[in-house]
Each structure stands twice: as C-alpha cells, then as structure tokens.
PDB file of C-alpha atoms in Angstrom:
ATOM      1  CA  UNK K   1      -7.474 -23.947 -54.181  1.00 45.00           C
ATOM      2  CA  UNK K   2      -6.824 -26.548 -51.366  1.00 51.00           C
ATOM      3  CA  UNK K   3      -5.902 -25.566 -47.772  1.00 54.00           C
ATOM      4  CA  UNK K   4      -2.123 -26.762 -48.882  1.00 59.00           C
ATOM      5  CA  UNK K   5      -1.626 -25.157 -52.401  1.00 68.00           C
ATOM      6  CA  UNK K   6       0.959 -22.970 -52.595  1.00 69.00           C
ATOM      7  CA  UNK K   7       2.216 -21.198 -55.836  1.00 78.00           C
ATOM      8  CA  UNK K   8       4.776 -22.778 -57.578  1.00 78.00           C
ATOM      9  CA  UNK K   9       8.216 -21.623 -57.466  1.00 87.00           C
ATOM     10  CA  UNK K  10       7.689 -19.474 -55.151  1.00 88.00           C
ATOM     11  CA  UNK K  11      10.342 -21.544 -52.730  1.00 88.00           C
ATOM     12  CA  UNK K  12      12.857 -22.322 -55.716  1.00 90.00           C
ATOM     13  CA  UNK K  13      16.129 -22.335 -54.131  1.00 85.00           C
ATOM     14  CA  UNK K  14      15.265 -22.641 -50.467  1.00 85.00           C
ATOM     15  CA  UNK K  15      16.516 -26.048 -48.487  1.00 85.00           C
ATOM     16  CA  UNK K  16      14.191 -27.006 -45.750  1.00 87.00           C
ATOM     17  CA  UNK K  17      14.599 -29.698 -43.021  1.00 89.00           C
ATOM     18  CA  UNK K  18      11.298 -30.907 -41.625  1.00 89.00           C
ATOM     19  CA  UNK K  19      11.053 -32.679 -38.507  1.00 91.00           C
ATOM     20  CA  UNK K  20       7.630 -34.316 -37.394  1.00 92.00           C
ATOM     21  CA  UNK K  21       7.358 -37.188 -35.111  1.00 92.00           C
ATOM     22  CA  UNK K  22       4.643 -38.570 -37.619  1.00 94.00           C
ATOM     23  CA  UNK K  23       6.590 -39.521 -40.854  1.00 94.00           C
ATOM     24  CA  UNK K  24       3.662 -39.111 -42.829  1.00 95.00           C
ATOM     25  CA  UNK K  25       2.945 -35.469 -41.945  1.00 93.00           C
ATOM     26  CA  UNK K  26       6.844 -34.479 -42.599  1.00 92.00           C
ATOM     27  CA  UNK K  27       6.336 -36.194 -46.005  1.00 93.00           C
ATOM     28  CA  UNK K  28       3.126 -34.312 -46.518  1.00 92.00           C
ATOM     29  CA  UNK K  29       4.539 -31.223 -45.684  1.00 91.00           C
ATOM     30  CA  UNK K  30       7.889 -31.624 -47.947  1.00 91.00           C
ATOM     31  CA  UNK K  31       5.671 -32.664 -50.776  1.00 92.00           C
ATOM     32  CA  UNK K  32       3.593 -29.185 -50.312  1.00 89.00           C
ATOM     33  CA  UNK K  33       7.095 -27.115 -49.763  1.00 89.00           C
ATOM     34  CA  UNK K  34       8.763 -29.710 -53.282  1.00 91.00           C
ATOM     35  CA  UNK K  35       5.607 -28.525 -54.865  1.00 90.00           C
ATOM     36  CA  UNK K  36       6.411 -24.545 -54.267  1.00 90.00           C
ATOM     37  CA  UNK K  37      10.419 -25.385 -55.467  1.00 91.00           C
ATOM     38  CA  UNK K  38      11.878 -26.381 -52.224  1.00 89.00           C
ATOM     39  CA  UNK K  39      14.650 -29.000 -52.139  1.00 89.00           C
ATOM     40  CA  UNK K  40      13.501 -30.860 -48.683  1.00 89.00           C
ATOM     41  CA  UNK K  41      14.442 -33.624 -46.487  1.00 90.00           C
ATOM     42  CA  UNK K  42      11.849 -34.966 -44.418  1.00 92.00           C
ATOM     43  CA  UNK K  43      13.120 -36.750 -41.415  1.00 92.00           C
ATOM     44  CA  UNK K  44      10.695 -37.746 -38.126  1.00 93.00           C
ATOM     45  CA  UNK K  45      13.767 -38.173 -35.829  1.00 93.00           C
ATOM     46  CA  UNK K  46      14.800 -35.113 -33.634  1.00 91.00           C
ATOM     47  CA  UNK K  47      18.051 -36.828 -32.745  1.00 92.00           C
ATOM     48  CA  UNK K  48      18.278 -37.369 -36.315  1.00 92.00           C
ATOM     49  CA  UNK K  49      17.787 -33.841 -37.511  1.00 89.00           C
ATOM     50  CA  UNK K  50      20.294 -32.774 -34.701  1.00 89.00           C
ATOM     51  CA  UNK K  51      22.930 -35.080 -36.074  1.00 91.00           C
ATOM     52  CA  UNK K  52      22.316 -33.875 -39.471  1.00 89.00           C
ATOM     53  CA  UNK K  53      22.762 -30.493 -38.771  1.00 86.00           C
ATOM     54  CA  UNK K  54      25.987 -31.336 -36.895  1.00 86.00           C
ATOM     55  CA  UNK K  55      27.238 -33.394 -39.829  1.00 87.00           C
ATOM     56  CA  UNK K  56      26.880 -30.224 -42.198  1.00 80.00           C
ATOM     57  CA  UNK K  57      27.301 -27.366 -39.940  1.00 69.00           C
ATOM     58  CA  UNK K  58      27.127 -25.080 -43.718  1.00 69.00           C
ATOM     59  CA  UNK K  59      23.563 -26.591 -43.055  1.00 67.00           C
ATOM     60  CA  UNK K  60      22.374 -24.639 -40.642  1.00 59.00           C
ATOM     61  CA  UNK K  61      23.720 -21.292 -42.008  1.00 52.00           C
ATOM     62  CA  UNK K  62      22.007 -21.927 -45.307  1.00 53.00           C
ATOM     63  CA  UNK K  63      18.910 -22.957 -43.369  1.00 51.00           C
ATOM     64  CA  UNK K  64      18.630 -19.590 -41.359  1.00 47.00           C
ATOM     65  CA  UNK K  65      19.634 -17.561 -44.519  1.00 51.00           C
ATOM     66  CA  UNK K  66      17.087 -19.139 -46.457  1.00 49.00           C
ATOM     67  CA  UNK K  67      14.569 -18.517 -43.782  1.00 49.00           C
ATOM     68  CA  UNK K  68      15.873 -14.692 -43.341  1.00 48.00           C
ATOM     69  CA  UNK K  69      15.262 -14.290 -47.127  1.00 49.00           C
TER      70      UNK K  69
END
C-alpha cells in the first residue's frame, strides 16, 4: 500500500471541504478522501471556503458532525 491508500468506504457519507493554497494538493487530497467514499469539494481559496460556508450555514454543522463522528 501507498503512503495515501486508504480503505474504501470507510468515509461513505462524510462531506469534506478542503482548502490548500496549491490547487493541485486540495485535488490530490479530495481524490484520496473520494477514494475512501467522501463527497468533497476542493477549493484553494480561503475567502472562498469562508463564503461557502456562509452561503450554507447547514454546511458547517454537517461538517463538524461529520468530523465528531
């Protein structure tokens, strides 16, 4: 197994936001967290994140649930 293999599945049903100021890591890294279930959006914007989260404040709260799980 690779440094980035994760069993798959094992994040079914999580929703991640990840923020990277290189675009190609945060794809990297959604691709390894898709590749264990996880619905992600990859976004190398702070301001952007921040505005997302604002837009959908349910968002958040699903975000820290999921991360509390």
């Amino acid at each position: 197994q690779g440094a980035f293999d994760v069993e798959p599945g094992i994040l079914a049903g999580r929703n991640i936001l990840v923020v990277d100021d290189t675009p190609d890591v945060a794809d990297l890294l959604a691709e390894q967290l898709e590749s264990a279930g996880a619905v992600t959006v990859a976004l190398s914007d702070p301001q952007e994140a921040a505005e997302l989260l604002a837009a959908d404040p349910g968002l958040r709260s699903r975000a820290t649930k999921s991360a509390n799980q």
